[in-house]
PDB file of C-alpha atoms in Angstrom:
ATOM      1  CA  UNK A   1     162.043  61.467 208.801  1.00 34.00           C
ATOM      2  CA  UNK A   2     158.247  61.301 209.094  1.00 41.00           C
ATOM      3  CA  UNK A   3     156.603  58.804 206.738  1.00 43.00           C
ATOM      4  CA  UNK A   4     153.231  59.891 205.397  1.00 50.00           C
ATOM      5  CA  UNK A   5     151.066  56.804 204.980  1.00 58.00           C
ATOM      6  CA  UNK A   6     148.204  58.855 203.524  1.00 73.00           C
ATOM      7  CA  UNK A   7     148.230  58.328 199.765  1.00 76.00           C
ATOM      8  CA  UNK A   8     145.454  60.221 197.932  1.00 78.00           C
ATOM      9  CA  UNK A   9     146.622  58.797 194.588  1.00 79.00           C
ATOM     10  CA  UNK A  10     146.044  55.257 195.848  1.00 79.00           C
ATOM     11  CA  UNK A  11     142.623  56.106 197.277  1.00 81.00           C
ATOM     12  CA  UNK A  12     141.571  57.836 194.059  1.00 79.00           C
ATOM     13  CA  UNK A  13     142.727  54.925 191.881  1.00 78.00           C
ATOM     14  CA  UNK A  14     140.970  52.399 194.114  1.00 79.00           C
ATOM     15  CA  UNK A  15     137.705  54.335 193.937  1.00 80.00           C
ATOM     16  CA  UNK A  16     137.891  54.650 190.157  1.00 78.00           C
ATOM     17  CA  UNK A  17     138.774  50.983 189.667  1.00 76.00           C
ATOM     18  CA  UNK A  18     136.331  49.423 192.104  1.00 76.00           C
ATOM     19  CA  UNK A  19     133.409  51.698 191.282  1.00 78.00           C
ATOM     20  CA  UNK A  20     133.614  50.664 187.629  1.00 75.00           C
ATOM     21  CA  UNK A  21     131.070  47.991 186.606  1.00 80.00           C
ATOM     22  CA  UNK A  22     133.696  46.522 184.264  1.00 78.00           C
ATOM     23  CA  UNK A  23     135.811  45.407 187.219  1.00 77.00           C
ATOM     24  CA  UNK A  24     133.001  43.410 188.791  1.00 81.00           C
ATOM     25  CA  UNK A  25     131.826  42.015 185.451  1.00 84.00           C
ATOM     26  CA  UNK A  26     135.391  40.802 184.858  1.00 81.00           C
ATOM     27  CA  UNK A  27     135.459  39.314 188.363  1.00 84.00           C
ATOM     28  CA  UNK A  28     132.143  37.550 187.712  1.00 86.00           C
ATOM     29  CA  UNK A  29     133.346  36.003 184.443  1.00 86.00           C
ATOM     30  CA  UNK A  30     136.595  34.913 186.111  1.00 84.00           C
ATOM     31  CA  UNK A  31     134.780  33.137 188.951  1.00 85.00           C
ATOM     32  CA  UNK A  32     132.303  31.522 186.564  1.00 87.00           C
ATOM     33  CA  UNK A  33     135.174  30.248 184.404  1.00 85.00           C
ATOM     34  CA  UNK A  34     136.996  28.889 187.474  1.00 84.00           C
ATOM     35  CA  UNK A  35     133.852  27.110 188.716  1.00 84.00           C
ATOM     36  CA  UNK A  36     133.204  25.571 185.305  1.00 86.00           C
ATOM     37  CA  UNK A  37     136.793  24.356 185.145  1.00 84.00           C
ATOM     38  CA  UNK A  38     136.799  22.845 188.653  1.00 82.00           C
ATOM     39  CA  UNK A  39     133.430  21.092 188.413  1.00 81.00           C
ATOM     40  CA  UNK A  40     134.147  20.022 184.851  1.00 83.00           C
ATOM     41  CA  UNK A  41     137.477  18.538 185.916  1.00 80.00           C
ATOM     42  CA  UNK A  42     135.864  16.639 188.806  1.00 78.00           C
ATOM     43  CA  UNK A  43     133.026  15.364 186.618  1.00 79.00           C
ATOM     44  CA  UNK A  44     135.320  14.202 183.789  1.00 81.00           C
ATOM     45  CA  UNK A  45     137.785  12.588 186.198  1.00 78.00           C
ATOM     46  CA  UNK A  46     135.042  10.587 187.898  1.00 75.00           C
ATOM     47  CA  UNK A  47     133.658   9.490 184.544  1.00 77.00           C
ATOM     48  CA  UNK A  48     137.063   8.417 183.239  1.00 75.00           C
ATOM     49  CA  UNK A  49     138.059   6.537 186.408  1.00 70.00           C
ATOM     50  CA  UNK A  50     134.597   5.014 186.809  1.00 68.00           C
ATOM     51  CA  UNK A  51     134.393   5.762 190.528  1.00 66.00           C
ATOM     52  CA  UNK A  52     132.127   8.075 192.503  1.00 64.00           C
ATOM     53  CA  UNK A  53     134.868   9.670 194.587  1.00 64.00           C
ATOM     54  CA  UNK A  54     137.880  11.928 194.046  1.00 66.00           C
ATOM     55  CA  UNK A  55     141.332  10.591 194.948  1.00 70.00           C
ATOM     56  CA  UNK A  56     143.973  12.748 196.731  1.00 66.00           C
ATOM     57  CA  UNK A  57     146.325  12.379 193.735  1.00 72.00           C
ATOM     58  CA  UNK A  58     143.628  13.770 191.466  1.00 75.00           C
ATOM     59  CA  UNK A  59     143.057  16.557 193.990  1.00 77.00           C
ATOM     60  CA  UNK A  60     146.747  17.445 193.742  1.00 80.00           C
ATOM     61  CA  UNK A  61     146.480  17.504 189.943  1.00 82.00           C
ATOM     62  CA  UNK A  62     143.484  19.850 190.152  1.00 82.00           C
ATOM     63  CA  UNK A  63     145.357  22.102 192.565  1.00 84.00           C
ATOM     64  CA  UNK A  64     148.313  22.202 190.155  1.00 85.00           C
ATOM     65  CA  UNK A  65     146.043  23.234 187.289  1.00 86.00           C
ATOM     66  CA  UNK A  66     144.486  25.989 189.418  1.00 85.00           C
ATOM     67  CA  UNK A  67     147.926  27.236 190.505  1.00 86.00           C
ATOM     68  CA  UNK A  68     149.124  27.520 186.898  1.00 89.00           C
ATOM     69  CA  UNK A  69     145.877  29.252 185.907  1.00 86.00           C
ATOM     70  CA  UNK A  70     146.520  31.817 188.642  1.00 87.00           C
ATOM     71  CA  UNK A  71     150.104  32.198 187.421  1.00 89.00           C
ATOM     72  CA  UNK A  72     148.891  32.791 183.868  1.00 88.00           C
ATOM     73  CA  UNK A  73     146.404  35.340 185.199  1.00 86.00           C
ATOM     74  CA  UNK A  74     149.200  37.233 186.941  1.00 87.00           C
ATOM     75  CA  UNK A  75     151.575  37.093 183.969  1.00 89.00           C
ATOM     76  CA  UNK A  76     149.104  38.198 181.304  1.00 89.00           C
ATOM     77  CA  UNK A  77     146.828  40.639 183.151  1.00 88.00           C
ATOM     78  CA  UNK A  78     149.388  42.528 185.250  1.00 89.00           C
ATOM     79  CA  UNK A  79     151.143  44.209 182.268  1.00 89.00           C
ATOM     80  CA  UNK A  80     147.793  45.402 180.941  1.00 86.00           C
ATOM     81  CA  UNK A  81     146.894  46.971 184.298  1.00 85.00           C
ATOM     82  CA  UNK A  82     150.224  48.672 185.022  1.00 89.00           C
ATOM     83  CA  UNK A  83     151.861  49.477 181.670  1.00 88.00           C
ATOM     84  CA  UNK A  84     149.549  52.438 181.102  1.00 86.00           C
ATOM     85  CA  UNK A  85     149.451  53.806 184.647  1.00 85.00           C
ATOM     86  CA  UNK A  86     151.694  56.838 184.010  1.00 88.00           C
ATOM     87  CA  UNK A  87     151.709  57.022 180.210  1.00 86.00           C
ATOM     88  CA  UNK A  88     147.900  57.261 180.106  1.00 85.00           C
ATOM     89  CA  UNK A  89     148.085  60.276 182.436  1.00 84.00           C
ATOM     90  CA  UNK A  90     150.636  61.784 180.060  1.00 85.00           C
ATOM     91  CA  UNK A  91     148.436  61.101 177.009  1.00 84.00           C
ATOM     92  CA  UNK A  92     145.431  62.696 178.725  1.00 84.00           C
ATOM     93  CA  UNK A  93     147.675  65.657 179.659  1.00 84.00           C
ATOM     94  CA  UNK A  94     146.832  65.240 183.332  1.00 83.00           C
ATOM     95  CA  UNK A  95     150.323  64.202 184.452  1.00 82.00           C
ATOM     96  CA  UNK A  96     151.663  67.793 184.814  1.00 80.00           C
ATOM     97  CA  UNK A  97     148.701  68.603 187.065  1.00 81.00           C
ATOM     98  CA  UNK A  98     149.398  65.488 189.141  1.00 80.00           C
ATOM     99  CA  UNK A  99     153.066  66.402 189.450  1.00 82.00           C
ATOM    100  CA  UNK A 100     152.280  69.896 190.711  1.00 82.00           C
ATOM    101  CA  UNK A 101     150.355  68.540 193.696  1.00 79.00           C
ATOM    102  CA  UNK A 102     151.938  67.966 197.078  1.00 79.00           C
ATOM    103  CA  UNK A 103     152.249  64.217 196.396  1.00 81.00           C
ATOM    104  CA  UNK A 104     155.770  62.850 196.219  1.00 83.00           C
ATOM    105  CA  UNK A 105     156.979  60.781 193.281  1.00 85.00           C
ATOM    106  CA  UNK A 106     156.977  57.674 195.449  1.00 87.00           C
ATOM    107  CA  UNK A 107     153.348  58.241 196.476  1.00 86.00           C
ATOM    108  CA  UNK A 108     152.302  58.584 192.832  1.00 87.00           C
ATOM    109  CA  UNK A 109     154.204  55.501 191.675  1.00 89.00           C
ATOM    110  CA  UNK A 110     153.225  53.339 194.659  1.00 87.00           C
ATOM    111  CA  UNK A 111     149.592  54.464 194.428  1.00 86.00           C
ATOM    112  CA  UNK A 112     149.375  53.480 190.774  1.00 87.00           C
ATOM    113  CA  UNK A 113     151.074  50.129 191.421  1.00 89.00           C
ATOM    114  CA  UNK A 114     149.151  49.169 194.571  1.00 88.00           C
ATOM    115  CA  UNK A 115     145.764  49.946 193.015  1.00 86.00           C
ATOM    116  CA  UNK A 116     146.507  47.471 190.213  1.00 84.00           C
ATOM    117  CA  UNK A 117     147.905  44.936 192.674  1.00 86.00           C
ATOM    118  CA  UNK A 118     144.780  45.300 194.828  1.00 86.00           C
ATOM    119  CA  UNK A 119     142.515  44.371 191.910  1.00 84.00           C
ATOM    120  CA  UNK A 120     144.536  41.266 191.084  1.00 85.00           C
ATOM    121  CA  UNK A 121     144.640  40.309 194.739  1.00 85.00           C
ATOM    122  CA  UNK A 122     140.843  40.653 194.789  1.00 84.00           C
ATOM    123  CA  UNK A 123     140.653  38.154 191.914  1.00 83.00           C
ATOM    124  CA  UNK A 124     142.912  35.792 193.840  1.00 82.00           C
ATOM    125  CA  UNK A 125     141.050  36.128 197.151  1.00 83.00           C
ATOM    126  CA  UNK A 126     137.666  35.799 195.444  1.00 83.00           C
ATOM    127  CA  UNK A 127     138.782  32.419 194.121  1.00 80.00           C
ATOM    128  CA  UNK A 128     139.608  31.054 197.601  1.00 80.00           C
ATOM    129  CA  UNK A 129     136.215  29.316 198.044  1.00 81.00           C
ATOM    130  CA  UNK A 130     136.902  27.462 194.795  1.00 79.00           C
ATOM    131  CA  UNK A 131     140.325  26.458 196.096  1.00 76.00           C
ATOM    132  CA  UNK A 132     138.686  25.225 199.291  1.00 76.00           C
ATOM    133  CA  UNK A 133     137.016  22.452 197.293  1.00 75.00           C
ATOM    134  CA  UNK A 134     140.461  20.943 196.788  1.00 75.00           C
ATOM    135  CA  UNK A 135     140.950  20.572 200.548  1.00 72.00           C
ATOM    136  CA  UNK A 136     137.761  18.492 200.790  1.00 72.00           C
ATOM    137  CA  UNK A 137     139.414  15.663 198.864  1.00 70.00           C
ATOM    138  CA  UNK A 138     142.806  15.759 200.652  1.00 67.00           C
ATOM    139  CA  UNK A 139     146.286  15.580 199.168  1.00 66.00           C
ATOM    140  CA  UNK A 140     146.995  19.293 199.731  1.00 76.00           C
ATOM    141  CA  UNK A 141     148.509  20.828 202.856  1.00 77.00           C
ATOM    142  CA  UNK A 142     147.841  24.417 203.950  1.00 78.00           C
ATOM    143  CA  UNK A 143     151.585  25.122 203.596  1.00 83.00           C
ATOM    144  CA  UNK A 144     151.425  24.254 199.881  1.00 81.00           C
ATOM    145  CA  UNK A 145     148.597  26.746 199.563  1.00 83.00           C
ATOM    146  CA  UNK A 146     150.533  29.483 201.401  1.00 86.00           C
ATOM    147  CA  UNK A 147     153.698  28.939 199.357  1.00 88.00           C
ATOM    148  CA  UNK A 148     151.855  29.177 196.044  1.00 88.00           C
ATOM    149  CA  UNK A 149     150.114  32.427 196.946  1.00 88.00           C
ATOM    150  CA  UNK A 150     153.259  33.954 198.423  1.00 92.00           C
ATOM    151  CA  UNK A 151     155.220  33.407 195.215  1.00 92.00           C
ATOM    152  CA  UNK A 152     152.236  34.604 193.185  1.00 91.00           C
ATOM    153  CA  UNK A 153     152.358  37.861 195.139  1.00 91.00           C
ATOM    154  CA  UNK A 154     156.133  38.216 194.598  1.00 93.00           C
ATOM    155  CA  UNK A 155     155.686  37.631 190.850  1.00 93.00           C
ATOM    156  CA  UNK A 156     152.769  40.046 190.713  1.00 92.00           C
ATOM    157  CA  UNK A 157     154.778  42.828 192.354  1.00 93.00           C
ATOM    158  CA  UNK A 158     157.764  42.284 190.063  1.00 93.00           C
ATOM    159  CA  UNK A 159     155.775  42.267 186.798  1.00 93.00           C
ATOM    160  CA  UNK A 160     153.718  45.238 188.010  1.00 92.00           C
ATOM    161  CA  UNK A 161     156.858  47.191 188.889  1.00 94.00           C
ATOM    162  CA  UNK A 162     158.287  46.544 185.417  1.00 94.00           C
ATOM    163  CA  UNK A 163     155.033  47.803 183.895  1.00 92.00           C
ATOM    164  CA  UNK A 164     155.140  50.963 186.022  1.00 93.00           C
ATOM    165  CA  UNK A 165     158.766  51.554 185.006  1.00 92.00           C
ATOM    166  CA  UNK A 166     158.073  51.287 181.280  1.00 93.00           C
ATOM    167  CA  UNK A 167     154.956  53.429 181.695  1.00 91.00           C
ATOM    168  CA  UNK A 168     157.165  56.118 183.263  1.00 91.00           C
ATOM    169  CA  UNK A 169     159.962  55.904 180.691  1.00 90.00           C
ATOM    170  CA  UNK A 170     157.834  55.555 177.523  1.00 89.00           C
ATOM    171  CA  UNK A 171     155.376  58.219 176.455  1.00 85.00           C
ATOM    172  CA  UNK A 172     152.922  56.002 174.541  1.00 88.00           C
ATOM    173  CA  UNK A 173     150.823  53.421 176.370  1.00 88.00           C
ATOM    174  CA  UNK A 174     150.782  50.871 173.543  1.00 91.00           C
ATOM    175  CA  UNK A 175     154.589  50.879 173.306  1.00 91.00           C
ATOM    176  CA  UNK A 176     154.908  50.603 177.073  1.00 91.00           C
ATOM    177  CA  UNK A 177     152.503  47.671 177.091  1.00 92.00           C
ATOM    178  CA  UNK A 178     154.395  45.894 174.303  1.00 92.00           C
ATOM    179  CA  UNK A 179     157.685  46.338 176.162  1.00 93.00           C
ATOM    180  CA  UNK A 180     156.192  45.000 179.403  1.00 93.00           C
ATOM    181  CA  UNK A 181     154.665  41.983 177.678  1.00 93.00           C
ATOM    182  CA  UNK A 182     158.014  41.394 175.974  1.00 93.00           C
ATOM    183  CA  UNK A 183     159.812  41.232 179.333  1.00 93.00           C
ATOM    184  CA  UNK A 184     157.087  38.970 180.706  1.00 92.00           C
ATOM    185  CA  UNK A 185     157.391  36.581 177.744  1.00 92.00           C
ATOM    186  CA  UNK A 186     161.168  36.552 178.091  1.00 94.00           C
ATOM    187  CA  UNK A 187     160.976  35.629 181.779  1.00 92.00           C
ATOM    188  CA  UNK A 188     158.238  33.019 181.354  1.00 90.00           C
ATOM    189  CA  UNK A 189     158.862  31.468 177.914  1.00 91.00           C
ATOM    190  CA  UNK A 190     162.289  32.395 176.525  1.00 92.00           C
ATOM    191  CA  UNK A 191     164.123  31.448 179.731  1.00 92.00           C
ATOM    192  CA  UNK A 192     162.402  28.058 179.674  1.00 89.00           C
ATOM    193  CA  UNK A 193     163.432  27.506 176.051  1.00 92.00           C
ATOM    194  CA  UNK A 194     167.010  28.556 176.805  1.00 91.00           C
ATOM    195  CA  UNK A 195     167.024  26.242 179.845  1.00 89.00           C
ATOM    196  CA  UNK A 196     166.150  23.273 177.636  1.00 87.00           C
ATOM    197  CA  UNK A 197     168.913  24.209 175.162  1.00 88.00           C
ATOM    198  CA  UNK A 198     171.542  24.681 177.888  1.00 84.00           C
ATOM    199  CA  UNK A 199     170.671  21.363 179.526  1.00 80.00           C
ATOM    200  CA  UNK A 200     170.691  19.526 176.198  1.00 80.00           C
ATOM    201  CA  UNK A 201     174.102  20.974 175.323  1.00 78.00           C
ATOM    202  CA  UNK A 202     175.431  19.984 178.761  1.00 72.00           C
ATOM    203  CA  UNK A 203     174.138  16.428 178.366  1.00 70.00           C
ATOM    204  CA  UNK A 204     175.515  16.207 174.827  1.00 70.00           C
ATOM    205  CA  UNK A 205     179.004  17.152 176.033  1.00 66.00           C
ATOM    206  CA  UNK A 206     178.775  14.870 179.044  1.00 63.00           C
ATOM    207  CA  UNK A 207     180.846  11.705 178.575  1.00 60.00           C
ATOM    208  CA  UNK A 208     178.945   9.726 181.203  1.00 55.00           C
ATOM    209  CA  UNK A 209     182.049   8.699 183.164  1.00 53.00           C
ATOM    210  CA  UNK A 210     181.419  10.989 186.135  1.00 60.00           C
ATOM    211  CA  UNK A 211     178.754  13.407 187.262  1.00 65.00           C
ATOM    212  CA  UNK A 212     178.038  16.258 184.841  1.00 68.00           C
ATOM    213  CA  UNK A 213     179.771  19.588 185.517  1.00 74.00           C
ATOM    214  CA  UNK A 214     177.798  22.315 187.343  1.00 78.00           C
ATOM    215  CA  UNK A 215     175.737  24.530 185.061  1.00 80.00           C
ATOM    216  CA  UNK A 216     175.481  27.978 186.611  1.00 86.00           C
ATOM    217  CA  UNK A 217     173.649  29.371 183.572  1.00 87.00           C
ATOM    218  CA  UNK A 218     171.116  26.543 183.683  1.00 87.00           C
ATOM    219  CA  UNK A 219     170.507  27.120 187.393  1.00 88.00           C
ATOM    220  CA  UNK A 220     170.007  30.859 186.841  1.00 90.00           C
ATOM    221  CA  UNK A 221     167.542  30.242 183.998  1.00 91.00           C
ATOM    222  CA  UNK A 222     165.608  27.774 186.142  1.00 90.00           C
ATOM    223  CA  UNK A 223     165.616  30.196 189.084  1.00 90.00           C
ATOM    224  CA  UNK A 224     164.048  33.091 187.170  1.00 93.00           C
ATOM    225  CA  UNK A 225     161.396  31.102 185.307  1.00 93.00           C
ATOM    226  CA  UNK A 226     158.017  31.257 187.106  1.00 93.00           C
ATOM    227  CA  UNK A 227     156.709  28.030 185.558  1.00 91.00           C
ATOM    228  CA  UNK A 228     159.767  26.038 186.666  1.00 91.00           C
ATOM    229  CA  UNK A 229     159.501  27.442 190.184  1.00 91.00           C
ATOM    230  CA  UNK A 230     155.820  26.557 190.473  1.00 91.00           C
ATOM    231  CA  UNK A 231     156.543  23.054 189.172  1.00 90.00           C
ATOM    232  CA  UNK A 232     159.136  22.587 191.920  1.00 90.00           C
ATOM    233  CA  UNK A 233     156.719  23.905 194.562  1.00 88.00           C
ATOM    234  CA  UNK A 234     153.982  21.531 193.441  1.00 85.00           C
ATOM    235  CA  UNK A 235     156.265  18.525 192.966  1.00 84.00           C
ATOM    236  CA  UNK A 236     159.501  18.183 194.983  1.00 83.00           C
ATOM    237  CA  UNK A 237     160.687  15.598 192.433  1.00 83.00           C
ATOM    238  CA  UNK A 238     160.932  18.366 189.835  1.00 84.00           C
ATOM    239  CA  UNK A 239     163.188  20.383 192.145  1.00 82.00           C
ATOM    240  CA  UNK A 240     165.396  17.348 192.716  1.00 83.00           C
ATOM    241  CA  UNK A 241     165.720  16.754 188.969  1.00 83.00           C
ATOM    242  CA  UNK A 242     166.662  20.416 188.409  1.00 84.00           C
ATOM    243  CA  UNK A 243     169.391  20.129 191.061  1.00 83.00           C
ATOM    244  CA  UNK A 244     170.555  16.879 189.481  1.00 81.00           C
ATOM    245  CA  UNK A 245     170.777  18.464 186.035  1.00 81.00           C
ATOM    246  CA  UNK A 246     172.507  21.667 187.132  1.00 82.00           C
ATOM    247  CA  UNK A 247     174.612  20.075 189.905  1.00 81.00           C
ATOM    248  CA  UNK A 248     173.993  23.133 192.098  1.00 84.00           C
ATOM    249  CA  UNK A 249     172.482  22.442 195.499  1.00 84.00           C
ATOM    250  CA  UNK A 250     170.977  25.889 196.050  1.00 86.00           C
ATOM    251  CA  UNK A 251     167.142  25.663 195.909  1.00 87.00           C
ATOM    252  CA  UNK A 252     165.823  27.681 193.000  1.00 90.00           C
ATOM    253  CA  UNK A 253     163.212  29.429 195.157  1.00 91.00           C
ATOM    254  CA  UNK A 254     166.043  31.336 196.880  1.00 92.00           C
ATOM    255  CA  UNK A 255     167.362  32.613 193.563  1.00 91.00           C
ATOM    256  CA  UNK A 256     163.785  33.406 192.500  1.00 94.00           C
ATOM    257  CA  UNK A 257     163.179  35.576 195.558  1.00 94.00           C
ATOM    258  CA  UNK A 258     166.517  37.380 195.199  1.00 94.00           C
ATOM    259  CA  UNK A 259     165.974  38.082 191.496  1.00 95.00           C
ATOM    260  CA  UNK A 260     162.344  39.211 191.601  1.00 95.00           C
ATOM    261  CA  UNK A 261     162.645  41.265 194.766  1.00 95.00           C
ATOM    262  CA  UNK A 262     165.685  42.993 193.236  1.00 95.00           C
ATOM    263  CA  UNK A 263     163.703  43.624 190.039  1.00 95.00           C
ATOM    264  CA  UNK A 264     160.861  45.122 192.070  1.00 94.00           C
ATOM    265  CA  UNK A 265     163.076  47.458 194.101  1.00 95.00           C
ATOM    266  CA  UNK A 266     165.166  48.547 191.110  1.00 95.00           C
ATOM    267  CA  UNK A 267     162.123  49.179 188.881  1.00 93.00           C
ATOM    268  CA  UNK A 268     160.331  51.252 191.513  1.00 92.00           C
ATOM    269  CA  UNK A 269     163.501  53.224 192.304  1.00 93.00           C
ATOM    270  CA  UNK A 270     164.066  54.042 188.621  1.00 93.00           C
ATOM    271  CA  UNK A 271     160.400  54.938 188.117  1.00 91.00           C
ATOM    272  CA  UNK A 272     160.478  57.338 191.068  1.00 90.00           C
ATOM    273  CA  UNK A 273     163.718  58.922 189.824  1.00 90.00           C
ATOM    274  CA  UNK A 274     162.513  59.314 186.227  1.00 87.00           C
ATOM    275  CA  UNK A 275     158.997  60.564 186.957  1.00 86.00           C
ATOM    276  CA  UNK A 276     160.070  64.210 187.367  1.00 77.00           C
ATOM    277  CA  UNK A 277     163.193  64.073 185.243  1.00 67.00           C
ATOM    278  CA  UNK A 278     162.009  66.861 182.914  1.00 54.00           C
ATOM    279  CA  UNK A 279     160.889  69.213 185.639  1.00 51.00           C
ATOM    280  CA  UNK A 280     163.281  72.119 186.241  1.00 48.00           C
ATOM    281  CA  UNK A 281     163.670  73.712 189.611  1.00 46.00           C
ATOM    282  CA  UNK A 282     163.253  77.431 189.589  1.00 37.00           C
ATOM    283  CA  UNK A 283     166.282  79.359 190.783  1.00 35.00           C
TER     284      UNK A 283
END
C-alpha cells in the first residue's frame, strides 16, 4: 500500500497557527517568564547562600524546577490546543466540506494533532538556550536532558490524542475541553492522591515483621502519574523509594511508556474510526 506523506490539512493548520501574531506573542511572554524565573532563582540563591557562585546541587534544583514547569505547560496547554480541533470545525459548519475532500480520516486527525504538537514543541525548543544556562554550572548530564524531553514528548502526544478523540466524539468545543482537562487532572492529580491513600493503607496494615506485600495498584498509579515519573527521572532516590514501597522491581518508566503509548494509539484509532461515523455510503 502506498503511503501518502503529503498532508494538506497539516500544512494549512501550520500556516494558520504560525502566521498568527498571537502565537508569537504567547511565545515571547513564555520566554520572558522563563528568563525572569531562571535569573531570579540564581540571584535569590546567591543572596541566600552568601556566595558569588552557583553550586551543582543548586543547578540540579533549578533544572528540576524548569522540568516541572515544562510538564505543567504540556499538561495545561495541550488540552486547550487539541480539544477543539474537530469540534470547532463542526461548529463553524466546515467539517462536512473537509470530509468531502480527498483527505483520509487519518490525514485529517494527524494533521490537526501534529499542528498543535508542533507549536508546543516550538515552545520547548525555544527554551533550550535558557536550559543551556544550567549546564554552565554543572550537575546535569546531557542524558538527563534527553530523558526529560523524551518523556515530555510522550506525554504531549498522549494528552493531545485524548483531546483529539474527545473533539471528534463531542459536538461542542467547551464540553470536549472540559472532558480533556478532566482526564488530564485525573492522570496528574487524582492518581497521585490515590497513590498516597493506597500506600498509607498498605503501611497501616503492615505488621512490620517482614517486608510489606507487593502493591500492584500502587505501582500502576505511580507508573501513570507524570509528576511521579519526572521525580524519579530527576532523583533516582525517589524511584528506589517507590520500588521499596510497592515491592515491585519493574521501573515505573516502563509502565509509563506502555500506558501512554497505548493511550495515544487507541485514541487516534478511535478518532479516525469515529470521524466519518455518520456518513452514509451511496449504494
